Amino acid sequence: MTASRKSGSDGAAVAPAPPRSLGRRLVLATLAFGIVFTLAAVAVRTWSAWQHNLRAMTGELALIDKVFQRTLAKAIWEMDRDELQTHLDSVSQVSPVGRVELSIRRAGRAPEILVRQQDGAPRASLAPSLQRQLTFQPYAGAVETVGELTLEGDERVLWARLRTEVVGIVATQVIQSVLLAGLIMWLFNRTVTVHVQRIARHLDEVTPANLKNTLQLDRQVAHRDELSLLEAGVNQLQGKLSEYLERQHRDELDLAAHRDRLAELVDEQTTELRSANAQLQELSRSDPLTGLANRRHFDDVKDNEFRRAQRLSQPLSVLLCDVDYFKRYNDTYGHAQGDDCLKLVAETLKQTFARAGELPARIGGEEFAVLLPGCDAAQATKAAERLRQALVDQGIPHADSQVAPHVTLSVGVAQFDPATMDRFETLLQHADKALYRAKNLGRNQVAV
């Protein structure tokens, strides 16, 4: 089974994108999680290290105060300026100390402030500070407050210690994340990727001829897992597909056995259908009562003949015929007899206009039309007169007619005039006017 290929907008085949390794995606996801976890862990451990350093520096300042408190108080009491300066310089040189401030109290005078600060050390804003009262005991039972000592930590020392610890924290977390990603990738590749690749190769080699070859994964598992379910599913799918192909082959044999018989039946039905269509088409073009062409057939032919007359400059005439007093005929003899009368009129039309191209048609109840290609008005008038006389010769009784005791026709004749007529409807209107004129002149006659 070959991999499908997509088609581009120009129809050319586009090669599918190369597959992306699941192990690689898993490792990238693990690394992304490791980075987020590392940042969170570094932040937490950095905050913890900062608090630890603050406590450590506070303890160091307390120890320095404890060491120098007595000597400074004694120098102040004895007003030994040299020793006081020496002790202050010593305190200010200790590593954690960034600034030393000594306030000396004198009775009746403002306190004297002595300050020592490390070179370049900023004023403490984050570093801890310690403030102590300096007392001296000149003799037993007497305690005198001689000043106040303020020690401020050196932020540079605090940040240097923090940087050292942060480097170690980051390095530790990064190494842990990389080792974790590598371990996950190794385990995933060993337990999943190689078997998925084996399944992909097996599916790529499957054809209808080797569907019986089942998939076997080279692995040992004590319990069924997802890969076991996938292996069983592939084998089950191949089995069902094999059964389906066998059943399809049997169906194709059965279909071939009935194909010839079906072809014969189709031929028979096609012949019958063609015959029925021919009959239906004939019925759709003829009047069911009289057998003449109906209005639809007449409209189809008259447009073609009109265009031919225009193109070839040939004469074209139209007759419009109306049975005189036909409503009275129906009232007198009944509609059934009226239908028989129309059939006789239609038969007279068929006999009178039997030449090729001449088309008699029933276009209304008792109204008929005759299309006469290649016939001018004089010839059409003679033909109309033959029709009228032929119907008179039929002698169909019509007791309620005011024209004659038999059925008669009034006929209007019109000829196509290229100069004044651009549509067949205009020609038909002229024929209708002629028919109206024939009726006004007393009926049973032809008017042009």
Short mmCIF file of C-alpha atoms in Angstrom, two decimals:
data_model
loop_
_atom_site.label_atom_id
_atom_site.label_comp_id
_atom_site.label_asym_id
_atom_site.label_seq_id
_atom_site.Cartn_x
_atom_site.Cartn_y
_atom_site.Cartn_z
CA MET A 1 0.00 0.00 0.00
CA THR A 2 1.65 3.19 -1.17
CA ALA A 3 1.34 6.51 0.57
CA SER A 4 -1.12 8.93 -1.02
CA ARG A 5 0.14 12.05 -2.80
CA LYS A 6 -1.70 15.35 -2.74
CA SER A 7 -2.30 17.39 -5.89
CA GLY A 8 -1.40 21.05 -6.11
CA SER A 9 -3.53 23.78 -7.72
CA ASP A 10 -1.80 23.17 -11.10
CA GLY A 11 -2.57 19.43 -10.98
CA ALA A 12 1.02 18.38 -10.30
CA ALA A 13 1.62 15.83 -7.56
CA VAL A 14 3.05 17.27 -4.36
CA ALA A 15 5.25 15.02 -2.23
CA PRO A 16 3.99 14.62 1.35
CA ALA A 17 5.92 16.32 4.10
CA PRO A 18 8.56 14.11 5.80
CA PRO A 19 7.31 12.53 9.04
CA ARG A 20 8.20 14.16 12.33
CA SER A 21 9.65 11.91 15.03
CA LEU A 22 7.40 11.34 18.01
CA GLY A 23 10.47 10.85 20.19
CA ARG A 24 11.88 14.17 19.09
CA ARG A 25 8.60 15.93 19.77
CA LEU A 26 8.43 14.27 23.18
CA VAL A 27 11.99 15.37 23.98
CA LEU A 28 11.23 18.94 22.88
CA ALA A 29 8.14 18.94 25.06
CA THR A 30 10.18 17.56 27.96
CA LEU A 31 12.86 20.20 27.42
CA ALA A 32 10.23 22.93 27.31
CA PHE A 33 8.77 21.64 30.56
CA GLY A 34 12.31 21.36 31.97
CA ILE A 35 13.00 24.97 31.08
CA VAL A 36 9.82 26.15 32.76
CA PHE A 37 10.50 23.92 35.75
CA THR A 38 14.13 25.11 35.88
CA LEU A 39 13.08 28.76 35.86
CA ALA A 40 10.57 28.16 38.63
CA ALA A 41 13.04 26.10 40.66
CA VAL A 42 15.81 28.67 40.14
CA ALA A 43 13.48 31.44 41.26
CA VAL A 44 12.44 29.56 44.40
CA ARG A 45 15.95 28.43 45.27
CA THR A 46 17.36 31.92 44.53
CA TRP A 47 14.85 33.48 46.90
CA SER A 48 15.76 30.86 49.53
CA ALA A 49 19.48 31.53 48.99
CA TRP A 50 18.89 35.27 49.34
CA GLN A 51 17.11 34.80 52.65
CA HIS A 52 19.87 32.47 53.84
CA ASN A 53 22.54 35.02 52.90
CA LEU A 54 20.63 37.76 54.70
CA ARG A 55 20.47 35.64 57.85
CA ALA A 56 24.16 34.70 57.49
CA MET A 57 25.24 38.32 57.07
CA THR A 58 23.09 39.37 60.02
CA GLY A 59 24.83 36.72 62.14
CA GLU A 60 28.24 37.92 60.93
CA LEU A 61 27.38 41.52 61.83
CA ALA A 62 26.22 40.37 65.28
CA LEU A 63 29.51 38.49 65.77
CA ILE A 64 31.54 41.57 64.70
CA ASP A 65 29.54 43.72 67.11
CA LYS A 66 30.20 41.26 69.90
CA VAL A 67 33.94 41.26 69.16
CA PHE A 68 34.42 45.03 68.96
CA GLN A 69 31.70 46.32 71.28
CA ARG A 70 33.77 46.20 74.51
CA THR A 71 36.98 47.61 72.99
CA LEU A 72 35.13 50.50 71.36
CA ALA A 73 33.23 51.31 74.58
CA LYS A 74 36.48 51.29 76.55
CA ALA A 75 38.25 53.57 74.03
CA ILE A 76 35.33 56.01 74.18
CA TRP A 77 35.30 56.00 77.99
CA GLU A 78 39.03 56.53 78.21
CA MET A 79 38.85 59.07 75.36
CA ASP A 80 41.68 57.30 73.59
CA ARG A 81 41.25 58.74 70.07
CA ASP A 82 44.03 56.73 68.49
CA GLU A 83 42.74 53.42 69.76
CA LEU A 84 39.18 54.38 68.79
CA GLN A 85 40.24 55.21 65.24
CA THR A 86 42.21 51.98 65.05
CA HIS A 87 39.22 49.89 66.18
CA LEU A 88 36.85 51.67 63.76
CA ASP A 89 39.22 51.07 60.87
CA SER A 90 39.43 47.42 61.82
CA VAL A 91 35.64 47.05 61.91
CA SER A 92 35.22 48.75 58.54
CA GLN A 93 37.76 46.40 56.91
CA VAL A 94 35.86 43.23 57.81
CA SER A 95 34.40 41.64 54.62
CA PRO A 96 30.64 41.70 55.34
CA VAL A 97 30.70 45.29 56.65
CA GLY A 98 29.97 48.00 54.14
CA ARG A 99 29.56 51.00 56.47
CA VAL A 100 30.23 51.71 60.17
CA GLU A 101 28.72 54.58 62.05
CA LEU A 102 29.70 55.40 65.66
CA SER A 103 27.75 57.96 67.65
CA ILE A 104 29.70 59.16 70.80
CA ARG A 105 27.64 60.70 73.53
CA ARG A 106 29.10 63.60 75.62
CA ALA A 107 27.37 65.13 78.55
CA GLY A 108 26.11 68.59 77.68
CA ARG A 109 27.25 68.34 74.08
CA ALA A 110 25.83 67.07 70.79
CA PRO A 111 26.78 63.48 69.87
CA GLU A 112 29.94 63.10 67.84
CA ILE A 113 29.45 60.96 64.69
CA LEU A 114 32.32 58.91 63.29
CA VAL A 115 31.76 57.08 59.95
CA ARG A 116 33.85 54.48 58.15
CA GLN A 117 32.79 53.01 54.74
CA GLN A 118 34.27 50.46 52.34
CA ASP A 119 35.62 51.98 49.13
CA GLY A 120 32.82 51.96 46.50
CA ALA A 121 30.29 50.38 48.86
CA PRO A 122 26.75 51.75 48.29
CA ARG A 123 24.44 52.70 51.11
CA ALA A 124 22.63 49.57 52.28
CA SER A 125 19.12 49.23 50.93
CA LEU A 126 18.77 45.44 50.73
CA ALA A 127 21.66 44.36 52.97
CA PRO A 128 20.94 43.92 56.70
CA SER A 129 22.04 46.44 59.34
CA LEU A 130 22.66 46.17 63.08
CA GLN A 131 22.36 48.89 65.69
CA ARG A 132 23.70 48.47 69.29
CA GLN A 133 24.09 50.66 72.35
CA LEU A 134 27.71 50.83 73.63
CA THR A 135 27.95 50.58 77.42
CA PHE A 136 30.94 50.61 79.76
CA GLN A 137 31.24 49.41 83.38
CA PRO A 138 33.86 51.59 85.08
CA TYR A 139 33.40 49.73 88.37
CA ALA A 140 31.18 47.06 89.73
CA GLY A 141 27.51 47.96 89.78
CA ALA A 142 27.89 50.99 87.48
CA VAL A 143 26.93 50.90 83.74
CA GLU A 144 27.34 53.94 81.50
CA THR A 145 26.03 54.33 77.91
CA VAL A 146 28.86 55.91 75.98
CA GLY A 147 27.56 55.70 72.39
CA GLU A 148 25.73 53.84 69.67
CA LEU A 149 27.25 51.57 67.01
CA THR A 150 25.54 50.97 63.62
CA LEU A 151 26.84 48.26 61.28
CA GLU A 152 25.51 48.05 57.69
CA GLY A 153 26.19 45.00 55.51
CA ASP A 154 27.98 45.32 52.16
CA GLU A 155 25.49 44.65 49.33
CA ARG A 156 28.34 43.79 47.00
CA VAL A 157 29.27 40.86 49.20
CA LEU A 158 25.63 39.82 49.37
CA TRP A 159 25.21 39.90 45.57
CA ALA A 160 28.53 38.14 44.98
CA ARG A 161 27.53 35.29 47.25
CA LEU A 162 24.10 35.12 45.57
CA ARG A 163 25.61 35.01 42.08
CA THR A 164 27.82 32.12 43.06
CA GLU A 165 24.90 30.16 44.42
CA VAL A 166 22.64 31.00 41.43
CA VAL A 167 25.26 29.69 39.00
CA GLY A 168 25.32 26.43 40.88
CA ILE A 169 21.53 26.26 41.03
CA VAL A 170 21.10 26.92 37.28
CA ALA A 171 23.82 24.44 36.35
CA THR A 172 22.24 21.76 38.54
CA GLN A 173 18.73 22.29 37.16
CA VAL A 174 19.90 22.37 33.52
CA ILE A 175 21.87 19.15 33.95
CA GLN A 176 18.85 17.50 35.56
CA SER A 177 16.53 18.61 32.71
CA VAL A 178 18.93 17.45 29.97
CA LEU A 179 19.47 14.09 31.67
CA LEU A 180 15.70 13.68 32.11
CA ALA A 181 15.03 14.49 28.43
CA GLY A 182 17.73 12.09 27.31
CA LEU A 183 16.36 9.34 29.52
CA ILE A 184 12.82 9.86 28.24
CA MET A 185 14.00 9.87 24.61
CA TRP A 186 16.00 6.67 25.13
CA LEU A 187 13.07 4.92 26.82
CA PHE A 188 10.56 6.14 24.22
CA ASN A 189 12.77 5.09 21.31
CA ARG A 190 13.39 1.67 22.85
CA THR A 191 9.80 0.93 23.85
CA VAL A 192 7.71 2.79 21.23
CA THR A 193 9.51 4.30 18.22
CA VAL A 194 11.14 1.10 16.88
CA HIS A 195 7.81 -0.75 17.02
CA VAL A 196 5.87 2.08 15.39
CA GLN A 197 8.43 2.09 12.57
CA ARG A 198 7.99 -1.66 12.22
CA ILE A 199 4.22 -1.21 11.95
CA ALA A 200 4.68 1.53 9.32
CA ARG A 201 6.97 -0.70 7.21
CA HIS A 202 4.51 -3.59 7.48
CA LEU A 203 1.57 -1.43 6.35
CA ASP A 204 3.61 -0.02 3.47
CA GLU A 205 4.28 -3.57 2.22
CA VAL A 206 0.67 -4.79 2.49
CA THR A 207 -0.99 -5.69 -0.85
CA PRO A 208 -4.17 -7.64 -1.66
CA ALA A 209 -1.96 -10.68 -2.35
CA ASN A 210 -0.27 -10.81 1.07
CA LEU A 211 -3.11 -9.83 3.40
CA LYS A 212 -2.69 -13.20 5.12
CA ASN A 213 0.76 -12.15 6.43
CA THR A 214 0.10 -10.92 9.94
CA LEU A 215 2.05 -8.31 11.88
CA GLN A 216 4.46 -9.63 14.53
CA LEU A 217 6.25 -7.15 16.82
CA ASP A 218 9.57 -8.30 18.25
CA ARG A 219 8.91 -7.46 21.88
CA GLN A 220 8.29 -9.18 25.17
CA VAL A 221 5.58 -7.81 27.41
CA ALA A 222 4.01 -9.45 30.42
CA HIS A 223 0.70 -7.63 29.93
CA ARG A 224 -1.19 -6.21 26.98
CA ASP A 225 -0.49 -2.54 26.35
CA GLU A 226 -1.34 0.03 23.65
CA LEU A 227 1.16 -1.45 21.16
CA SER A 228 -0.37 -4.89 21.68
CA LEU A 229 -3.81 -3.44 20.92
CA LEU A 230 -2.43 -1.72 17.81
CA GLU A 231 -0.81 -4.96 16.62
CA ALA A 232 -4.06 -6.88 17.12
CA GLY A 233 -6.04 -4.13 15.40
CA VAL A 234 -3.81 -4.18 12.31
CA ASN A 235 -4.10 -7.98 12.03
CA GLN A 236 -7.86 -7.82 12.54
CA LEU A 237 -8.16 -5.12 9.86
CA GLN A 238 -6.14 -7.23 7.40
CA GLY A 239 -8.36 -10.23 8.10
CA LYS A 240 -11.56 -8.28 7.49
CA LEU A 241 -10.13 -6.72 4.34
CA SER A 242 -9.15 -10.16 3.03
CA GLU A 243 -12.67 -11.48 3.67
CA TYR A 244 -14.15 -8.43 1.99
CA LEU A 245 -12.00 -8.90 -1.14
CA GLU A 246 -12.96 -12.57 -1.35
CA ARG A 247 -16.63 -11.71 -1.02
CA GLN A 248 -16.24 -8.97 -3.62
CA HIS A 249 -14.65 -11.46 -6.02
CA ARG A 250 -17.60 -13.82 -5.61
CA ASP A 251 -20.01 -10.95 -6.18
CA GLU A 252 -18.16 -9.98 -9.35
CA LEU A 253 -18.53 -13.53 -10.65
CA ASP A 254 -22.26 -13.45 -9.90
CA LEU A 255 -22.55 -10.06 -11.54
CA ALA A 256 -20.78 -11.30 -14.66
CA ALA A 257 -23.17 -14.26 -14.84
CA HIS A 258 -26.19 -11.91 -14.99
CA ARG A 259 -24.58 -9.22 -17.14
CA ASP A 260 -25.63 -10.68 -20.51
CA ARG A 261 -29.19 -11.22 -19.37
CA LEU A 262 -29.32 -7.68 -18.05
CA ALA A 263 -28.03 -6.36 -21.37
CA GLU A 264 -30.80 -8.22 -23.20
CA LEU A 265 -33.41 -6.83 -20.85
CA VAL A 266 -32.00 -3.34 -21.30
CA ASP A 267 -32.18 -3.67 -25.10
CA GLU A 268 -35.77 -4.82 -24.88
CA GLN A 269 -36.74 -2.02 -22.55
CA THR A 270 -34.86 0.50 -24.69
CA THR A 271 -36.77 -0.57 -27.80
CA GLU A 272 -40.07 -0.29 -25.97
CA LEU A 273 -39.08 3.05 -24.53
CA ARG A 274 -38.14 4.42 -27.96
CA SER A 275 -41.48 3.30 -29.34
CA ALA A 276 -43.32 4.85 -26.41
CA ASN A 277 -41.32 8.08 -26.79
CA ALA A 278 -42.15 8.22 -30.48
CA GLN A 279 -45.83 7.77 -29.70
CA LEU A 280 -45.66 10.32 -26.93
CA GLN A 281 -43.91 12.81 -29.17
CA GLU A 282 -46.53 12.27 -31.84
CA LEU A 283 -49.29 12.79 -29.30
CA SER A 284 -47.63 15.95 -28.00
CA ARG A 285 -47.59 17.39 -31.56
CA SER A 286 -51.11 16.47 -32.64
CA ASP A 287 -54.61 17.39 -31.54
CA PRO A 288 -56.16 14.36 -29.77
CA LEU A 289 -59.65 14.98 -31.20
CA THR A 290 -59.01 15.75 -34.84
CA GLY A 291 -55.56 14.28 -35.45
CA LEU A 292 -54.38 17.61 -36.93
CA ALA A 293 -51.28 19.41 -35.70
CA ASN A 294 -51.89 21.18 -32.41
CA ARG A 295 -51.05 24.77 -31.52
CA ARG A 296 -47.63 23.80 -30.16
CA HIS A 297 -46.61 22.04 -33.37
CA PHE A 298 -48.01 24.88 -35.42
CA ASP A 299 -45.95 27.45 -33.44
CA ASP A 300 -42.75 25.44 -33.90
CA VAL A 301 -43.21 25.12 -37.68
CA LYS A 302 -44.46 28.64 -38.39
CA ASP A 303 -41.33 30.26 -36.90
CA ASN A 304 -39.07 28.13 -39.10
CA GLU A 305 -41.13 28.85 -42.22
CA PHE A 306 -41.25 32.55 -41.42
CA ARG A 307 -37.45 32.75 -41.10
CA ARG A 308 -37.03 30.77 -44.33
CA ALA A 309 -39.38 33.15 -46.15
CA GLN A 310 -37.39 36.12 -44.86
CA ARG A 311 -34.05 34.57 -45.78
CA LEU A 312 -35.01 33.31 -49.28
CA SER A 313 -37.57 36.04 -50.10
CA GLN A 314 -40.19 33.36 -50.79
CA PRO A 315 -43.95 33.88 -50.45
CA LEU A 316 -45.69 32.62 -47.33
CA SER A 317 -49.45 32.66 -46.68
CA VAL A 318 -51.64 31.79 -43.73
CA LEU A 319 -55.32 30.80 -43.57
CA LEU A 320 -57.43 31.28 -40.46
CA CYS A 321 -60.69 29.26 -40.58
CA ASP A 322 -63.64 29.39 -38.22
CA VAL A 323 -66.75 27.15 -38.25
CA ASP A 324 -69.76 29.43 -38.58
CA TYR A 325 -72.16 29.45 -35.64
CA PHE A 326 -70.49 26.42 -34.05
CA LYS A 327 -71.76 27.30 -30.56
CA ARG A 328 -75.33 27.03 -31.87
CA TYR A 329 -74.39 23.70 -33.43
CA ASN A 330 -73.31 22.40 -30.02
CA ASP A 331 -76.43 23.76 -28.39
CA THR A 332 -78.61 22.12 -31.03
CA TYR A 333 -76.94 18.74 -31.54
CA GLY A 334 -74.90 18.33 -28.33
CA HIS A 335 -71.15 18.31 -27.70
CA ALA A 336 -70.65 14.73 -28.87
CA GLN A 337 -72.13 15.58 -32.26
CA GLY A 338 -70.08 18.78 -32.18
CA ASP A 339 -66.89 16.72 -31.82
CA ASP A 340 -67.91 14.60 -34.79
CA CYS A 341 -68.49 17.77 -36.81
CA LEU A 342 -64.97 19.03 -35.96
CA LYS A 343 -63.54 15.67 -37.04
CA LEU A 344 -65.29 16.01 -40.44
CA VAL A 345 -63.97 19.56 -40.82
CA ALA A 346 -60.47 18.32 -39.95
CA GLU A 347 -60.72 15.51 -42.48
CA THR A 348 -61.73 18.07 -45.13
CA LEU A 349 -58.65 20.13 -44.23
CA LYS A 350 -56.39 17.07 -44.55
CA GLN A 351 -57.76 16.22 -47.97
CA THR A 352 -57.56 19.79 -49.25
CA PHE A 353 -54.03 20.50 -47.97
CA ALA A 354 -52.12 17.27 -48.53
CA ARG A 355 -49.07 18.62 -50.39
CA ALA A 356 -45.62 18.63 -48.77
CA GLY A 357 -45.05 21.68 -46.58
CA GLU A 358 -48.73 22.54 -46.15
CA LEU A 359 -49.69 22.33 -42.47
CA PRO A 360 -53.33 22.39 -41.33
CA ALA A 361 -53.68 22.72 -37.53
CA ARG A 362 -56.35 23.11 -34.89
CA ILE A 363 -55.44 26.18 -32.83
CA GLY A 364 -58.67 26.65 -30.86
CA GLY A 365 -62.07 25.15 -30.20
CA GLU A 366 -63.59 25.54 -33.69
CA GLU A 367 -60.72 27.58 -35.12
CA PHE A 368 -58.23 26.13 -37.58
CA ALA A 369 -55.12 27.52 -39.28
CA VAL A 370 -53.28 26.47 -42.44
CA LEU A 371 -49.62 27.32 -43.12
CA LEU A 372 -48.85 27.56 -46.87
CA PRO A 373 -45.09 28.00 -47.59
CA GLY A 374 -44.25 29.12 -51.15
CA CYS A 375 -47.83 30.23 -51.77
CA ASP A 376 -48.86 33.81 -52.50
CA ALA A 377 -52.19 35.44 -51.63
CA ALA A 378 -53.88 34.54 -54.94
CA GLN A 379 -52.93 30.87 -54.65
CA ALA A 380 -53.89 30.85 -50.99
CA THR A 381 -57.29 32.38 -51.85
CA LYS A 382 -57.98 29.66 -54.41
CA ALA A 383 -56.99 26.97 -51.90
CA ALA A 384 -59.23 28.57 -49.25
CA GLU A 385 -62.09 28.63 -51.70
CA ARG A 386 -61.57 24.92 -52.47
CA LEU A 387 -61.66 24.21 -48.74
CA ARG A 388 -64.85 26.21 -48.23
CA GLN A 389 -66.55 24.52 -51.16
CA ALA A 390 -65.39 21.05 -50.10
CA LEU A 391 -67.01 21.58 -46.69
CA VAL A 392 -70.21 22.78 -48.37
CA ASP A 393 -70.17 19.62 -50.49
CA GLN A 394 -70.00 17.58 -47.29
CA GLY A 395 -73.51 18.82 -46.52
CA ILE A 396 -73.21 18.48 -42.76
CA PRO A 397 -76.64 19.54 -41.45
CA HIS A 398 -76.77 22.73 -39.34
CA ALA A 399 -80.41 23.70 -38.74
CA ASP A 400 -79.59 26.67 -36.48
CA SER A 401 -77.13 28.34 -38.89
CA GLN A 402 -78.12 31.76 -40.21
CA VAL A 403 -75.99 31.28 -43.32
CA ALA A 404 -76.99 27.92 -44.78
CA PRO A 405 -78.72 24.72 -43.69
CA HIS A 406 -75.37 23.01 -43.53
CA VAL A 407 -72.02 23.63 -41.81
CA THR A 408 -69.92 26.40 -43.42
CA LEU A 409 -66.53 28.02 -42.93
CA SER A 410 -65.34 31.61 -42.87
CA VAL A 411 -61.72 31.97 -44.00
CA GLY A 412 -59.24 34.83 -43.62
CA VAL A 413 -56.18 34.93 -45.91
CA ALA A 414 -52.94 36.88 -45.35
CA GLN A 415 -49.60 36.90 -47.22
CA PHE A 416 -46.16 37.68 -45.75
CA ASP A 417 -44.91 41.15 -46.71
CA PRO A 418 -41.15 41.63 -45.93
CA ALA A 419 -41.51 45.40 -45.97
CA THR A 420 -44.11 45.63 -43.21
CA MET A 421 -43.84 42.36 -41.29
CA ASP A 422 -40.88 41.46 -39.07
CA ARG A 423 -42.71 38.85 -36.99
CA PHE A 424 -45.02 35.98 -37.75
CA GLU A 425 -47.51 37.36 -35.24
CA THR A 426 -48.00 40.35 -37.52
CA LEU A 427 -48.86 38.02 -40.41
CA LEU A 428 -51.26 36.12 -38.15
CA GLN A 429 -52.90 39.38 -37.08
CA HIS A 430 -53.54 40.26 -40.73
CA ALA A 431 -55.13 36.84 -41.28
CA ASP A 432 -57.29 37.36 -38.18
CA LYS A 433 -58.44 40.73 -39.51
CA ALA A 434 -59.33 39.08 -42.82
CA LEU A 435 -61.30 36.40 -40.94
CA TYR A 436 -63.16 39.09 -39.04
CA ARG A 437 -63.90 40.82 -42.34
CA ALA A 438 -65.25 37.59 -43.83
CA LYS A 439 -67.61 37.20 -40.89
CA ASN A 440 -68.79 40.80 -41.21
CA LEU A 441 -69.49 40.25 -44.92
CA GLY A 442 -71.92 37.47 -44.07
CA ARG A 443 -69.78 34.39 -43.32
CA ASN A 444 -69.33 31.29 -45.52
CA GLN A 445 -66.77 33.14 -47.60
CA VAL A 446 -63.06 33.92 -48.04
CA ALA A 447 -61.59 37.36 -47.33
CA VAL A 448 -58.03 38.51 -48.10
#
